[in-house]
């Protein structure tokens, strides 16, 4: 048998000169070709190439939610006070996470490139902490409602108007028991409310100040021209203003009830 070789094929011719079917001669080595064999000639299977892409990293978990609509408590009040510091919230802190608080948080988030969810998460809270200071007691209760201070010992006997500058409260006490409590404000640094122990010496239901030409309803005088009385300005503007030395009350209904109960000679204690 003779063989004629051409390129990569060989064609055999028998003794009678008839051509036989061509025979292909492989020029590949074991392990070469389509990559399905390893160096030993065994199939390695797909995906065994060590130079392939690495698996994608797991997605970062979303920040943890701290406060959301409907929440209430001291941390909500602090959130609101901090938002007020940077003019994102204009209402007084209430301690309740409502629509206005959510809107303020959403605006704060959008300004800083955070998702505008209106929900306070860990990232939002840290951003806010970095831009504000720890709120004072009066910032937390800028609208009033500070829990009353512990009564001064002078308030524990008899009928007493117990007035605390520390908590900005007046507590009407009889024999050591609190009957009612209300928000109050005091004089400015130039016209301070006097500290000390006094007595109510005059009550004037429809009083008008002749010195300042100002209405002083339900006035109960205790030290010179200084009196406990209702203030419409306090009711309207809150702690943004101050008195000329009097003790202002902003809840007209409460002071009307107090005026009806207090007698001349009842004690007044003003303390820090």
Short mmCIF file of C-alpha atoms in Angstrom, two decimals, residues 66-223:
data_model
loop_
_atom_site.label_atom_id
_atom_site.label_comp_id
_atom_site.label_asym_id
_atom_site.label_seq_id
_atom_site.Cartn_x
_atom_site.Cartn_y
_atom_site.Cartn_z
CA UNK A 66 -33.70 54.37 64.36
CA UNK A 67 -36.87 56.49 64.27
CA UNK A 68 -39.89 56.56 61.99
CA UNK A 69 -43.37 58.08 61.77
CA UNK A 70 -45.46 57.34 64.83
CA UNK A 71 -42.47 57.06 67.18
CA UNK A 72 -42.42 59.11 70.39
CA UNK A 73 -40.13 59.75 73.32
CA UNK A 74 -36.95 61.60 74.36
CA UNK A 75 -34.92 60.67 71.26
CA UNK A 76 -37.63 62.06 68.96
CA UNK A 77 -37.58 65.29 70.98
CA UNK A 78 -33.78 65.45 70.60
CA UNK A 79 -34.07 64.84 66.84
CA UNK A 80 -36.56 67.71 66.56
CA UNK A 81 -34.41 70.05 68.65
CA UNK A 82 -31.36 69.33 66.50
CA UNK A 83 -33.35 69.92 63.29
CA UNK A 84 -34.48 73.26 64.75
CA UNK A 85 -30.85 74.24 65.36
CA UNK A 86 -30.13 74.12 61.62
CA UNK A 87 -33.51 75.55 60.55
CA UNK A 88 -35.01 72.37 59.08
CA UNK A 89 -37.84 72.34 61.61
CA UNK A 90 -39.62 75.43 62.92
CA UNK A 91 -42.12 73.81 65.27
CA UNK A 92 -41.32 73.34 68.94
CA UNK A 93 -40.20 69.80 69.84
CA UNK A 94 -43.18 67.68 70.78
CA UNK A 95 -41.59 64.27 71.23
CA UNK A 96 -43.87 62.79 68.53
CA UNK A 97 -42.61 61.85 65.04
CA UNK A 98 -45.32 63.30 62.81
CA UNK A 99 -45.64 64.56 59.24
CA UNK A 100 -43.71 67.80 59.82
CA UNK A 101 -40.78 65.95 61.38
CA UNK A 102 -40.71 63.44 58.51
CA UNK A 103 -40.74 66.32 55.99
CA UNK A 104 -37.84 68.01 57.81
CA UNK A 105 -35.82 64.79 57.83
CA UNK A 106 -36.54 64.25 54.13
CA UNK A 107 -35.31 67.76 53.30
CA UNK A 108 -32.17 67.28 55.39
CA UNK A 109 -31.44 63.97 53.65
CA UNK A 110 -31.95 65.36 50.15
CA UNK A 111 -29.61 68.30 50.81
CA UNK A 112 -26.85 65.88 51.74
CA UNK A 113 -27.30 63.36 48.97
CA UNK A 114 -28.97 60.72 51.11
CA UNK A 115 -32.10 58.77 50.11
CA UNK A 116 -35.11 61.00 50.82
CA UNK A 117 -37.04 58.55 52.99
CA UNK A 118 -38.16 60.82 55.83
CA UNK A 119 -37.05 58.03 58.16
CA UNK A 120 -34.16 58.61 60.55
CA UNK A 121 -31.58 55.87 60.00
CA UNK A 122 -28.05 55.47 61.36
CA UNK A 123 -26.43 57.40 58.50
CA UNK A 124 -28.87 60.32 58.75
CA UNK A 125 -28.49 60.47 62.53
CA UNK A 126 -24.67 60.56 62.36
CA UNK A 127 -24.80 63.36 59.76
CA UNK A 128 -27.12 65.34 62.02
CA UNK A 129 -24.95 64.77 65.10
CA UNK A 130 -21.93 66.11 63.21
CA UNK A 131 -23.72 69.37 62.37
CA UNK A 132 -25.41 70.15 65.70
CA UNK A 133 -24.72 70.36 69.43
CA UNK A 134 -26.41 68.50 72.25
CA UNK A 135 -29.70 70.34 72.89
CA UNK A 136 -30.12 72.16 76.18
CA UNK A 137 -33.14 71.52 78.38
CA UNK A 138 -34.76 74.71 77.13
CA UNK A 139 -34.13 73.73 73.49
CA UNK A 140 -35.76 70.37 74.11
CA UNK A 141 -38.75 72.12 75.68
CA UNK A 142 -38.77 75.40 73.75
CA UNK A 143 -42.56 75.18 73.63
CA UNK A 144 -42.80 74.54 77.36
CA UNK A 145 -43.83 71.41 79.18
CA UNK A 146 -40.56 70.92 81.08
CA UNK A 147 -41.14 68.47 83.94
CA UNK A 148 -41.37 70.51 87.18
CA UNK A 149 -38.33 70.75 89.38
CA UNK A 150 -38.31 69.20 92.81
CA UNK A 151 -40.23 71.56 95.12
CA UNK A 152 -38.18 73.88 97.26
CA UNK A 153 -38.51 72.94 100.98
CA UNK A 154 -40.28 76.28 101.55
CA UNK A 155 -43.09 75.02 99.29
CA UNK A 156 -44.00 72.01 101.41
CA UNK A 157 -46.10 73.72 104.06
CA UNK A 158 -49.32 75.66 103.62
CA UNK A 159 -50.71 77.29 100.46
CA UNK A 160 -47.86 78.16 98.13
CA UNK A 161 -47.23 79.41 94.59
CA UNK A 162 -44.03 77.39 94.06
CA UNK A 163 -42.15 78.99 91.13
CA UNK A 164 -39.03 77.33 89.70
CA UNK A 165 -36.73 79.22 87.34
CA UNK A 166 -34.88 75.99 86.54
CA UNK A 167 -37.90 74.27 85.01
CA UNK A 168 -39.87 77.43 84.14
CA UNK A 169 -42.89 76.16 86.00
CA UNK A 170 -45.36 77.39 88.60
CA UNK A 171 -46.88 74.69 90.80
CA UNK A 172 -49.81 75.53 93.05
CA UNK A 173 -49.27 73.49 96.22
CA UNK A 174 -51.39 72.94 99.30
CA UNK A 175 -49.79 71.20 102.30
CA UNK A 176 -47.04 69.67 100.15
CA UNK A 177 -49.34 68.34 97.40
CA UNK A 178 -49.28 69.67 93.83
CA UNK A 179 -52.72 70.89 92.74
CA UNK A 180 -51.79 72.24 89.29
CA UNK A 181 -48.70 73.11 87.26
CA UNK A 182 -48.26 75.61 84.40
CA UNK A 183 -45.51 77.04 82.18
CA UNK A 184 -44.13 80.46 83.12
CA UNK A 185 -41.50 82.88 81.89
CA UNK A 186 -39.59 85.56 83.74
CA UNK A 187 -37.99 88.97 83.36
CA UNK A 188 -34.94 89.62 81.20
CA UNK A 189 -31.43 90.15 82.56
CA UNK A 190 -32.17 93.89 82.73
CA UNK A 191 -35.50 93.46 84.53
CA UNK A 192 -35.06 90.20 86.47
CA UNK A 193 -37.75 88.49 88.51
CA UNK A 194 -36.76 88.58 92.17
CA UNK A 195 -35.91 85.36 94.01
CA UNK A 196 -37.14 84.77 97.53
CA UNK A 197 -40.17 84.17 99.72
CA UNK A 198 -43.11 86.57 99.42
CA UNK A 199 -46.88 86.84 99.97
CA UNK A 200 -49.72 87.70 97.63
CA UNK A 201 -50.80 91.16 98.80
CA UNK A 202 -53.17 92.24 96.01
CA UNK A 203 -55.27 90.58 93.31
CA UNK A 204 -56.50 92.47 90.24
CA UNK A 205 -58.61 90.59 87.69
CA UNK A 206 -58.49 93.15 84.85
CA UNK A 207 -55.25 94.92 85.69
CA UNK A 208 -53.45 97.21 83.23
CA UNK A 209 -49.88 98.36 83.90
CA UNK A 210 -49.67 102.15 84.18
CA UNK A 211 -45.89 101.97 83.73
CA UNK A 212 -45.85 99.91 80.51
CA UNK A 213 -49.48 100.41 79.40
CA UNK A 214 -49.81 96.62 79.14
CA UNK A 215 -52.73 94.38 80.02
CA UNK A 216 -52.05 92.09 83.01
CA UNK A 217 -55.17 89.90 83.45
CA UNK A 218 -55.48 87.76 86.60
CA UNK A 219 -52.66 89.68 88.30
CA UNK A 220 -51.54 88.47 91.74
CA UNK A 221 -48.95 90.90 93.11
CA UNK A 222 -46.27 89.56 95.45
CA UNK A 223 -43.25 91.94 95.35
#
